[in-house]
Coordinates of C-alpha atoms and ligand atoms in Angstrom, one line a residue:
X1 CA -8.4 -7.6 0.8
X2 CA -5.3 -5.8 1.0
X3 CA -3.5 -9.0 2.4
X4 CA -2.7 -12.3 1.3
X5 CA -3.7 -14.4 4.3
X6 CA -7.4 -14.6 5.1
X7 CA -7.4 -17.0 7.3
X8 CA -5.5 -14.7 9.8
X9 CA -8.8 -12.3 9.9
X10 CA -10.2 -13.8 12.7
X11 CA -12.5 -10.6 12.9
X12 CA -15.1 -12.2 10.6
X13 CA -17.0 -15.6 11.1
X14 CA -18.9 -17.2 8.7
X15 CA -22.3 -17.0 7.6
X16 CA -24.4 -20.0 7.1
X17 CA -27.8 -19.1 5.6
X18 CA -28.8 -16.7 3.0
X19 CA -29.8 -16.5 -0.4
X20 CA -28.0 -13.5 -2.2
X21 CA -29.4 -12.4 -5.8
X22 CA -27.0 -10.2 -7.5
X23 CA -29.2 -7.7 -10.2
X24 CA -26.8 -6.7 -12.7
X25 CA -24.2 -9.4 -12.5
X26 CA -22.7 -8.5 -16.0
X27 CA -22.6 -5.1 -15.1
X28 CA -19.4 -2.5 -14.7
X29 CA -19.7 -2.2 -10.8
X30 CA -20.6 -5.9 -10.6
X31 CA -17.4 -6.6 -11.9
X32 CA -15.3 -4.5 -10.5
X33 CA -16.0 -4.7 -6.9
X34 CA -19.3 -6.7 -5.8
X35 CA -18.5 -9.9 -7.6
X36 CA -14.6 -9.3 -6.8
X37 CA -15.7 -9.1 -3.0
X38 CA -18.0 -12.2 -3.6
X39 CA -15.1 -13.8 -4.6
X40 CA -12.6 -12.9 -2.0
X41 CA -15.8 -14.0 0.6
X42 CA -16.3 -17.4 -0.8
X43 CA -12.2 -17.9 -0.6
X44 CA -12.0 -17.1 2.9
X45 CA -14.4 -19.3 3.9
X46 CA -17.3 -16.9 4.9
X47 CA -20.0 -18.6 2.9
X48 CA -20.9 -21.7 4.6
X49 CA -23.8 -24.3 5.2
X50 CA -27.0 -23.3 3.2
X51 CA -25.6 -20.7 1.3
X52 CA -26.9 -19.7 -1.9
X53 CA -25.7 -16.5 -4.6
X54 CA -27.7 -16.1 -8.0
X55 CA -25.7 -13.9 -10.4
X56 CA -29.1 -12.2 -12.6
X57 CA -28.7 -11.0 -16.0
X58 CA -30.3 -10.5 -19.1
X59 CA -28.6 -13.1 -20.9
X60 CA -29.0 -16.4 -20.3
X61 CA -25.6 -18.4 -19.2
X62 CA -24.6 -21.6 -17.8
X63 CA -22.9 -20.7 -14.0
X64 CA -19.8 -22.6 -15.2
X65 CA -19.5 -20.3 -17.9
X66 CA -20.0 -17.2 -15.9
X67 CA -18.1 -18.3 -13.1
X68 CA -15.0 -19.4 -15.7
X69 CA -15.5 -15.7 -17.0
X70 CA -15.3 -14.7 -13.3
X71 CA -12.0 -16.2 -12.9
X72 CA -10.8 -14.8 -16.1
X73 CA -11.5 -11.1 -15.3
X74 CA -10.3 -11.3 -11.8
X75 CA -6.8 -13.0 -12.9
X76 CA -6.9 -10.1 -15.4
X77 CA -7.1 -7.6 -12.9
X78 CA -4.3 -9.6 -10.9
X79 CA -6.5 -9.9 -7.7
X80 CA -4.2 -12.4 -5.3
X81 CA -6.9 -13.2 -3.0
X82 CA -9.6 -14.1 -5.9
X83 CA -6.8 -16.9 -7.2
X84 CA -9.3 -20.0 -5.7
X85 CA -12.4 -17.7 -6.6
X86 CA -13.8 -20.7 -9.2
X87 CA -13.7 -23.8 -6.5
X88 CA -14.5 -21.6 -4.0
X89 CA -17.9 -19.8 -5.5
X90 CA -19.3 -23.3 -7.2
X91 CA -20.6 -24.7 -4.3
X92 CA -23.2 -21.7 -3.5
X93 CA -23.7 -20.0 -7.2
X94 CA -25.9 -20.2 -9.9
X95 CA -27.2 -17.5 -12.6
X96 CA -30.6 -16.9 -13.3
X97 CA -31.6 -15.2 -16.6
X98 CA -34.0 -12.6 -15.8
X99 CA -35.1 -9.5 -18.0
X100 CA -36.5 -7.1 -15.6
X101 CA -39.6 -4.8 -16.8
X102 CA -40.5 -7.7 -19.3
X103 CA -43.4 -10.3 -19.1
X104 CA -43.0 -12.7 -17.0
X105 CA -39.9 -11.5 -14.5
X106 CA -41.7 -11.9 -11.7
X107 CA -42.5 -15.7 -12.7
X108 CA -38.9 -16.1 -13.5
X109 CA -37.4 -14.7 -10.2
X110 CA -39.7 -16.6 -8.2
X111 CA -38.7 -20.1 -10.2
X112 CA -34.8 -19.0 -9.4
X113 CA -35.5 -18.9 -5.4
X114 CA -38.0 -21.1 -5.2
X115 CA -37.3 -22.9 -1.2
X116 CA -34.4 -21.3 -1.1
X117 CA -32.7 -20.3 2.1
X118 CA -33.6 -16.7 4.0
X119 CA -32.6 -13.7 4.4
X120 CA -33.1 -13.1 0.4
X121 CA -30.8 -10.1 -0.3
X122 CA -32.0 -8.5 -3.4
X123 CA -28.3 -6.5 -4.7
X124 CA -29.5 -3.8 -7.6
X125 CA -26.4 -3.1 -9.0
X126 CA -28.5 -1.8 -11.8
X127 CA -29.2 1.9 -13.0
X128 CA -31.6 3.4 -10.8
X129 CA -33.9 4.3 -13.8
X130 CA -34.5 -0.2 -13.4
X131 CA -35.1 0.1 -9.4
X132 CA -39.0 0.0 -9.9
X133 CA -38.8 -3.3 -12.4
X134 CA -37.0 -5.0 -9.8
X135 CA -39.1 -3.8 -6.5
X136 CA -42.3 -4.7 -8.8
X137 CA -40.7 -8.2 -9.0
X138 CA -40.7 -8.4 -5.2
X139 CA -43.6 -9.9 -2.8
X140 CA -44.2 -7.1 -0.2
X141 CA -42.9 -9.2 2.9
X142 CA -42.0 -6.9 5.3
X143 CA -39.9 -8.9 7.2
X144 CA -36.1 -8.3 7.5
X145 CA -35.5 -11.6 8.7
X146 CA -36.7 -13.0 5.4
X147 CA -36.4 -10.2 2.6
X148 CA -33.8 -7.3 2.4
X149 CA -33.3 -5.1 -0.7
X150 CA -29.6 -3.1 -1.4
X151 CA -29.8 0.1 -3.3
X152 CA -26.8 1.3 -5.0
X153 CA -26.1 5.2 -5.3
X154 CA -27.0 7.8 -6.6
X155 CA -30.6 7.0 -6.4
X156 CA -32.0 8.3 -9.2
X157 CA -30.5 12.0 -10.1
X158 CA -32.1 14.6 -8.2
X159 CA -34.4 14.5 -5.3
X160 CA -37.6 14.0 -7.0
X161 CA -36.7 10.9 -9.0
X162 CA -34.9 10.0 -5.5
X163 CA -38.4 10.2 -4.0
X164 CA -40.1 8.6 -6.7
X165 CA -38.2 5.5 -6.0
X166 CA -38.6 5.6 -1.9
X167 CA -42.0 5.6 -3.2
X168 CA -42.1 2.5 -4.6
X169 CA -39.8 0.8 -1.8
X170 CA -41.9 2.0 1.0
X171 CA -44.7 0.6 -1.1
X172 CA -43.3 -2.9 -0.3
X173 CA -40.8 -2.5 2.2
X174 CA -40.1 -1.4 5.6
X175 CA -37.4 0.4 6.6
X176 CA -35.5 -1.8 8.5
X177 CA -35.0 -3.8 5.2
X178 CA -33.4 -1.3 3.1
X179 CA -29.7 -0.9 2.2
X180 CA -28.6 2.2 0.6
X181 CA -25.5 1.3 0.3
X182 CA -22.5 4.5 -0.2
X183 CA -19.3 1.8 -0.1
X184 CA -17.2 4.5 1.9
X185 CA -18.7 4.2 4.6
X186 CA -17.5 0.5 4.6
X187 CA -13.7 1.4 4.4
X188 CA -11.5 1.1 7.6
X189 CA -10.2 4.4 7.1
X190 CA -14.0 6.0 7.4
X191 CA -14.6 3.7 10.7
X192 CA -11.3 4.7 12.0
X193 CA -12.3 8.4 11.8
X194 CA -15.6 7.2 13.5
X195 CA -13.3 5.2 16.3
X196 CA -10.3 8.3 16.6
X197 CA -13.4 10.8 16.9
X198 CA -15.3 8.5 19.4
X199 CA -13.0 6.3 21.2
X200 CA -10.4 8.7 22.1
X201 CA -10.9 11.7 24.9
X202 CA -7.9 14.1 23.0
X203 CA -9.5 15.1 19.6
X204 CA -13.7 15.2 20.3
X205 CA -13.0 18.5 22.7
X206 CA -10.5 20.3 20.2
X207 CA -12.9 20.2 16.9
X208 CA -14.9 22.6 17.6
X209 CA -14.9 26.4 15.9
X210 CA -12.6 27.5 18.9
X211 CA -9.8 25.3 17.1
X212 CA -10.3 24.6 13.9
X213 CA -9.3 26.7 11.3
X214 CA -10.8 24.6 8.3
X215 CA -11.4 21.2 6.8
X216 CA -10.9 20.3 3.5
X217 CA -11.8 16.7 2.2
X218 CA -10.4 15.6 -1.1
X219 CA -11.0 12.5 -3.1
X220 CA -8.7 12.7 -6.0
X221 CA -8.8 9.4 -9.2
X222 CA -6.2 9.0 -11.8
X223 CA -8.4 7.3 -14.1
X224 CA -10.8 8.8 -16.3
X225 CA -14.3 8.3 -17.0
X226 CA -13.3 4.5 -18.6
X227 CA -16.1 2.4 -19.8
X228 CA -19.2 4.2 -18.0
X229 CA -19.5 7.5 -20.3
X230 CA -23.4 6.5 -20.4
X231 CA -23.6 7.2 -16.4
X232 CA -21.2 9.6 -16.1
X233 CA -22.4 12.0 -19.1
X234 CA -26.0 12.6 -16.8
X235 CA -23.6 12.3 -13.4
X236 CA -20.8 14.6 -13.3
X237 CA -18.7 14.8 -10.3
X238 CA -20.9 16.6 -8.3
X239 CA -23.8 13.6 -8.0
X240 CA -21.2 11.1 -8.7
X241 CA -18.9 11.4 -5.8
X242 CA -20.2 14.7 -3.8
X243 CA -24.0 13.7 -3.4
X244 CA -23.0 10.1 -1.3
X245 CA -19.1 10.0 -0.7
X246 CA -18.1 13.0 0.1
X247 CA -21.2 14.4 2.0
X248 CA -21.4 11.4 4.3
X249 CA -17.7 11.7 5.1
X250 CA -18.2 14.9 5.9
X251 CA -21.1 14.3 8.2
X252 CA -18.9 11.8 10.0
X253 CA -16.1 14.1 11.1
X254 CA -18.5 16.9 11.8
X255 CA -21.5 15.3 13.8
X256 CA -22.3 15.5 17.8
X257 CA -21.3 12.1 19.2
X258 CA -24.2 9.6 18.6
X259 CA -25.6 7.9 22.1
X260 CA -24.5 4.8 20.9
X261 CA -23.2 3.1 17.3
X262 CA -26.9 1.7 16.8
X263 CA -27.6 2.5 13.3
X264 CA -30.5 5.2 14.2
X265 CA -28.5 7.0 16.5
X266 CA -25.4 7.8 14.0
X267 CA -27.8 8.7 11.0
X268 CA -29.6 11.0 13.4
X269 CA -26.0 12.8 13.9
X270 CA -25.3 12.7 10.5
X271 CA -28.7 14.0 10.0
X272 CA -28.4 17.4 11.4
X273 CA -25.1 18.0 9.6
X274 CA -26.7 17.2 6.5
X275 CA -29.7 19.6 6.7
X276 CA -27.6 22.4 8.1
X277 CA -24.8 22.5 5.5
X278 CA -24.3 26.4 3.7
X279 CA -25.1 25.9 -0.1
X280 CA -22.2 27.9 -1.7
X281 CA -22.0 30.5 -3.8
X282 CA -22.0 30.4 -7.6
X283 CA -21.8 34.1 -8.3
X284 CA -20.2 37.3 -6.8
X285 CA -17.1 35.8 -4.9
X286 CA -17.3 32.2 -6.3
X287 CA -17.4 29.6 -3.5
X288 CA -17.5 26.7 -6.3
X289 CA -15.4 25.7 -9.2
X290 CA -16.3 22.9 -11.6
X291 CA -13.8 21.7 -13.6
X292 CA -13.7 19.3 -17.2
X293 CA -10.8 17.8 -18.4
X294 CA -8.6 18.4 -21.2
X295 CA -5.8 16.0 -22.9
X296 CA -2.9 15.5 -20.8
X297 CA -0.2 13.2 -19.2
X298 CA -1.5 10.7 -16.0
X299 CA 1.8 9.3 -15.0
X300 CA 3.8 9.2 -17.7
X301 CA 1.2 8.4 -20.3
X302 CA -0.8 10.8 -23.1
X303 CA -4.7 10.6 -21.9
X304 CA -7.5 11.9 -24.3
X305 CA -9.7 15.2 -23.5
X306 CA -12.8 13.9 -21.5
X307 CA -14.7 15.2 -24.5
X308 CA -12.7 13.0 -27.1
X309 CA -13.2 9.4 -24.2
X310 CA -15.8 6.8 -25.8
X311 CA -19.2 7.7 -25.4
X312 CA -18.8 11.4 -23.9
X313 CA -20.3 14.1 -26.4
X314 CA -18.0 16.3 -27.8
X315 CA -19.8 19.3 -26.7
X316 CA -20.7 17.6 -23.1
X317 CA -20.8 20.2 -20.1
X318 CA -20.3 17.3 -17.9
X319 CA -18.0 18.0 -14.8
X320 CA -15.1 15.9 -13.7
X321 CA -13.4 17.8 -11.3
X322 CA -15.6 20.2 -8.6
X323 CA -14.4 21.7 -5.4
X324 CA -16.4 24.2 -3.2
X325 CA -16.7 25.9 0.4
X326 CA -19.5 25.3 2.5
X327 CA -20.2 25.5 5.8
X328 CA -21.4 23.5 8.3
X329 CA -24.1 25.9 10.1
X330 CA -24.6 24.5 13.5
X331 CA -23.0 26.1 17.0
X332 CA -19.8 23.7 17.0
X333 CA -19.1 24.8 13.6
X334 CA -20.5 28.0 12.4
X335 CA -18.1 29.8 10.6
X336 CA -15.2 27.5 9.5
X337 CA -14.6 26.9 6.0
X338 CA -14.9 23.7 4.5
X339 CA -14.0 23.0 1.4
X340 CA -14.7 19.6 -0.3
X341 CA -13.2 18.4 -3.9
X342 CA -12.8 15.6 -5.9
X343 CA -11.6 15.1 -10.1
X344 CA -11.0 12.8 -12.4
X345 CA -7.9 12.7 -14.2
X346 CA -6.0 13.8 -11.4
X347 CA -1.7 13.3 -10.7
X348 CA -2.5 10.1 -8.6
X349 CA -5.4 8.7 -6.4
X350 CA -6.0 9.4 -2.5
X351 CA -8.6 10.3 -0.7
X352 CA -8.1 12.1 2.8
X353 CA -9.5 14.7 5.4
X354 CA -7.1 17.4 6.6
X355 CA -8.1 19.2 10.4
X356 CA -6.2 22.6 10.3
X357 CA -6.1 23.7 13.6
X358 CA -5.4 27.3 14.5
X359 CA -2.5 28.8 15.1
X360 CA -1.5 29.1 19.1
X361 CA -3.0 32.6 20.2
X362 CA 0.5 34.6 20.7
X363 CA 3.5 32.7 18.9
X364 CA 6.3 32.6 21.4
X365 CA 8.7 31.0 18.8
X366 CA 10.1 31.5 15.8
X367 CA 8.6 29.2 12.3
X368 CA 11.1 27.8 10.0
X369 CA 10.7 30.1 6.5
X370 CA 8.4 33.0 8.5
X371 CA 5.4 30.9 8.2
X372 CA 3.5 29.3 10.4
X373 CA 1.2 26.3 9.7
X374 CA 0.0 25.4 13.1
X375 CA -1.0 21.1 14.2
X376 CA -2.6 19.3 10.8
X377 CA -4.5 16.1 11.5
X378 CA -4.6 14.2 8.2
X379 CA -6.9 11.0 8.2
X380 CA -5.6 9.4 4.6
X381 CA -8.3 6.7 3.1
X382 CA -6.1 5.8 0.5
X383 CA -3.8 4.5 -0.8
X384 CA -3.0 3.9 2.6
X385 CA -5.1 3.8 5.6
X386 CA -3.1 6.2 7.8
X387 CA -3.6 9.3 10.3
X388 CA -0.7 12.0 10.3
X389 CA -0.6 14.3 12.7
X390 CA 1.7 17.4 12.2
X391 CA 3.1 19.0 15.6
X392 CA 5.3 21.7 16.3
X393 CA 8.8 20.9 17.2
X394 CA 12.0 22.6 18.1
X395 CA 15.0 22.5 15.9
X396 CA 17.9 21.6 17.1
X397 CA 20.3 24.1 18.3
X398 CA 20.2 28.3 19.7
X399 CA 17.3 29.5 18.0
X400 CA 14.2 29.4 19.4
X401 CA 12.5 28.0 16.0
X402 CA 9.6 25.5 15.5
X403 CA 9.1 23.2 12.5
X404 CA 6.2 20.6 11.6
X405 CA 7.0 17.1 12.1
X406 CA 4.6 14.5 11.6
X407 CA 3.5 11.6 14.0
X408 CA 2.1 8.8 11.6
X409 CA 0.7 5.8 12.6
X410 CA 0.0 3.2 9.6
X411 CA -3.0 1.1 10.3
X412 CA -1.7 -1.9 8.4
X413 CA 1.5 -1.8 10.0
X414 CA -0.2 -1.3 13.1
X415 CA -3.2 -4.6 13.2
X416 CA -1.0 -6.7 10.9
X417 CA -4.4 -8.4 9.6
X418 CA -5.6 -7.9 6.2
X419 CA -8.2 -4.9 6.3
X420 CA -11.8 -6.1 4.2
X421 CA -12.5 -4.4 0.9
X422 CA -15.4 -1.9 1.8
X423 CA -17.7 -4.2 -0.4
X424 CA -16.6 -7.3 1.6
X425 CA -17.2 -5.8 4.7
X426 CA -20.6 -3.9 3.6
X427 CA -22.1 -7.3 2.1
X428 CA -21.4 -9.3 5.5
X429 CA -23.1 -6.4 7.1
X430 CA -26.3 -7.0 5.2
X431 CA -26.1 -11.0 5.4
X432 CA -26.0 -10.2 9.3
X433 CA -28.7 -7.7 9.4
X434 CA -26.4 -4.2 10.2
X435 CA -27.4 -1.8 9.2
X436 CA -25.8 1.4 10.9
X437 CA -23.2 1.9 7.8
X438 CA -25.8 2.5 5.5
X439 CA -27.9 5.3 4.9
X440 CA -31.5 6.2 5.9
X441 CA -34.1 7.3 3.4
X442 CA -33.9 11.0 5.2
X443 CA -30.4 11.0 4.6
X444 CA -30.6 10.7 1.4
X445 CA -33.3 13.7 0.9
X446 CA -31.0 16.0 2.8
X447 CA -27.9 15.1 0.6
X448 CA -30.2 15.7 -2.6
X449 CA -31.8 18.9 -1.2
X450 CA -28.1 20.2 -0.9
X451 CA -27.2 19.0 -4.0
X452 CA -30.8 19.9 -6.2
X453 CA -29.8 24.0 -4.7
X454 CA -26.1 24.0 -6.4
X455 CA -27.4 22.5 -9.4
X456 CA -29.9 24.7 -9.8
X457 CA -27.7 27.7 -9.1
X458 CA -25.3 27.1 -11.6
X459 CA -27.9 26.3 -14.2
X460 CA -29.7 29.5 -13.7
X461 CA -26.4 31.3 -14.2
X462 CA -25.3 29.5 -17.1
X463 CA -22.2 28.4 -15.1
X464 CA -20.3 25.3 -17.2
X465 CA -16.8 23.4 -16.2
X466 CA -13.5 25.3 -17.0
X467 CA -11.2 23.1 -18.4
X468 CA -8.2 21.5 -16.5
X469 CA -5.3 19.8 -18.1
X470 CA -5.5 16.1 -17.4
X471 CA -2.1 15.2 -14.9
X472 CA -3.0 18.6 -12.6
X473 CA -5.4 19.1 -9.3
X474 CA -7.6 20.9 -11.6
X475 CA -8.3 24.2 -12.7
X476 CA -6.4 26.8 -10.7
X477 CA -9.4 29.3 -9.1
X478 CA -10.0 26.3 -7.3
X479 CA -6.4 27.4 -5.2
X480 CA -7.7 31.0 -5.4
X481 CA -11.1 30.0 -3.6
X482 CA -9.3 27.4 -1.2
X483 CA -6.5 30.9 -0.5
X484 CA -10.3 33.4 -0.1
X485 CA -10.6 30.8 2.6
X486 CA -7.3 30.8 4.2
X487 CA -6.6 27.7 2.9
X488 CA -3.8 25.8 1.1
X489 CA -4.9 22.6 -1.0
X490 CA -3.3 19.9 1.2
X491 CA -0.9 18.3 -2.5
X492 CA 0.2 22.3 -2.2
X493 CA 1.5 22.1 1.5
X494 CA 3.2 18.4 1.2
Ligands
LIG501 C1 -18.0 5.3 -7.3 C2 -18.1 6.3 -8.4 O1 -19.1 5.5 -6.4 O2 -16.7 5.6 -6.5 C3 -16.8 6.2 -9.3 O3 -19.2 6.1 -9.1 C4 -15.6 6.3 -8.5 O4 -16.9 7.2 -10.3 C5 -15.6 5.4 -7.3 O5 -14.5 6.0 -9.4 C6 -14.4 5.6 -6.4 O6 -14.3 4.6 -5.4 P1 -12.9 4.2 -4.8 O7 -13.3 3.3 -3.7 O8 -12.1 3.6 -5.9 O9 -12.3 5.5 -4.3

């Protein structure tokens, strides 16, 4: 949580009955967010009753040991919130050695939960390649009330091992009882959009083609490609962060308004916006530019080339950076650009989606510096959780001229309560049976589709990453294509 007070969230209550099996507990992502959200769970007091969480791994070790480890990593990272983590995890954990795709899983898993309470959540934070061990592990119940199963992106790398594995879960499972989990979707800032879009008469009417000039989403990191060079070397930005993250954001601020927030009704929306989206172009007037980076500076400090980091090939064509224009093909949008980027290794981290509006049809008045930049709704995702939007205002004095100024309204300054790590708030979905900020099955085909056609493009014209210096927004057509579109990168108009 971003605040120090749980016990002032009085938006969650707790949950009394589960059992929640965590694949992969001495995994990267296990440690960095799904145990850490665990933790901050059990410390608030969500976990009550008949509660039960099995931490699965290879290795066999005692849950004092592995919760003590816990606590270690989580004081190493400085996480306030986890500070009771140990006490407040004991009561409901215990690990469960279990080598998936070996002889005798099954038997083991089933020993681990034998009478245990229901729901059983089955987490796989594993590799997707280890999806089918784990769903062969599991008795088909098809009962969402008893069994549920939470699939981590990307599933698999392309649409046909995508569908491979939705071939072994509909095998088993029904619908209803699948997670795909894409943790943006459980961020405040993504439901806010969903809320500002939906809850509020004075924005739904204005984005439309009529008014909006173009959108651009960015998701800009600091870091690098750290410890996970094994996933990233056969991800690359473009099925790392574009095939989930970035698509589903952009299906939120660009679908018709859902009949209602049931889960069906939003991933129809998102649906249409995901099948209608313009794949863009690799050659002739480049709509796409795929970046790699070099050494550089990242605040301050020297950071190796991506080809030099541990694990990484030193001839990889891997991308870390990507940005491109698409479009989303529909009659509300036809038209206007959108461009979409996201790179490791940036200047800083922040995520955010910038509305350009168009400019008023005949300017009356006269723009500070000849240039006009016409209203700007920025939703930021982080670091902060905020929504800027830039009017037109008078200067003071004779002249008749205008100047942006921004109206800002900070969330957390707003609510005052501490705002739920996506995890947190994902996992109490899926102990509670929600399921409308996760993604359906057809979702994910559309998103691969999308991404399967630029892959293929720039494969059959040889097209590989430009360098970037490490420290920068990456490499600089990406400001000529943004400019083609008549578009500033929003870092350049700050
Ligand atoms: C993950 C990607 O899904 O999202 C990572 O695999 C990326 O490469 C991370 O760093 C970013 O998430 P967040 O919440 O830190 O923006």
């Amino acid at each position: 949580m971003n605040a120090s007070n749980p016990s002032k969230d009085q938006n969650f209550c707790p949950v009394g009955q589960f059992t929640f099996v965590l694949h992969g507990a001495s995994g990267d992502l296990a440690k960095r967010k799904i145990i850490p959200a665990l933790a901050h769970l059990a410390v608030s007091g969500y976990f009550t009753g008949d509660a039960q969480v099995v931490f699965a791994q290879r290795e066999a070790v005692d849950v004092d040991v592995f919760l003590a480890e816990v606590d270690r990593f989580l004081k190493a990272a400085g996480d306030e919130n986890g500070r009771n983590a140990l006490p407040a995890l004991r009561p409901f954990a215990s690990t469960c050695q279990l080598n998936l795709g070996a002889p005798g899983d099954k038997a083991a898993l089933n020993a681990a939960l034998k009478g245990g309470p229901e729901p059983v959540v089955h987490y796989a934070a594993l590799p997707s390649a280890r999806f089918k061990n784990l769903i062969d592990c599991l008795d088909e119940i098809r009962d969402p009330a008893r069994l549920r199963l939470v699939l981590e992106k990307p599933l698999g790398r392309n649409g046909a091992e995508s569908a491979e594995i939705e071939k072994w879960v509909s095998g088993k499972l029904d619908e209803s009882q699948v997670y795909r989990i894409d943790h943006y979707l459980g961020k405040q800032a993504v439901q806010n959009l969903m809320a500002l879009r939906l809850g509020n008469r004075i924005f739904e009417p204005l984005l439309t083609r009529e008014h909006v000039a173009h959108i651009q989403i960015t998701v800009a990191e600091d870091l690098g490609v750290e410890e996970r060079a094994g996933f990233y070397e056969s991800a690359g930005a473009i099925r790392d962060m574009i095939q989930s993250h970035i698509l589903q954001m952009l299906a939120i601020v660009t679908m018709e308004p859902p009949v209602s927030l049931e889960a069906d009704s939003l991933r129809d929306e998102k649906l249409k916006v995901l099948r209608s989206l313009k794949v863009p172009a690799v050659v002739g007037t480049p709509e796409i530019v795929a970046g790699q980076y070099g050494e550089g500076y990242v605040r301050g400090q020297p950071v190796p080339a991506y080809k030099a980091e541990k694990g990484v090939s030193p001839d990889s064509t891997t991308e870390t950076y990507v940005s491109f224009r698409t479009e989303v093909q529909t009659w509300r949008w036809a038209g206007v650009p959108i461009l979409l980027r996201t790179g490791k290794r940036m200047p800083k981290r922040f995520a955010e989606i910038v509305i350009q509006f168009r400019d008023v049809p005949k300017p009356l008045f006269e723009p500070v510096g000849g240039m006009w930049t016409g209203n700007r709704l920025v939703i930021h995702l982080q670091p902060q959780d905020k929504l800027e939007l830039f009017l037109l205002a008078k200067t003071p004095g004779e002249r008749e001229r205008l100047k942006p100024v921004s109206l800002d309204l900070d969330f957390f300054n707003t609510w005052r309560i501490p705002v739920r790590d996506a995890y947190e708030r994902l996992i109490t979905d899926i102990l509670r049976g929600r399921l409308n900020l996760f993604l359906r099955r057809d979702e994910v085909v559309a998103q691969w589709k999308f991404v399967d056609q630029i892959q293929n493009d720039m494969k059959r014209h040889g097209y590989t990453p430009v360098p970037y210096t490490s420290g920068t927004y990456g490499p600089s057509a990406a400001t000529a294509m943004a400019l083609r579109a008549g578009a500033t990168w929003s870092e350049d108009a700050q």
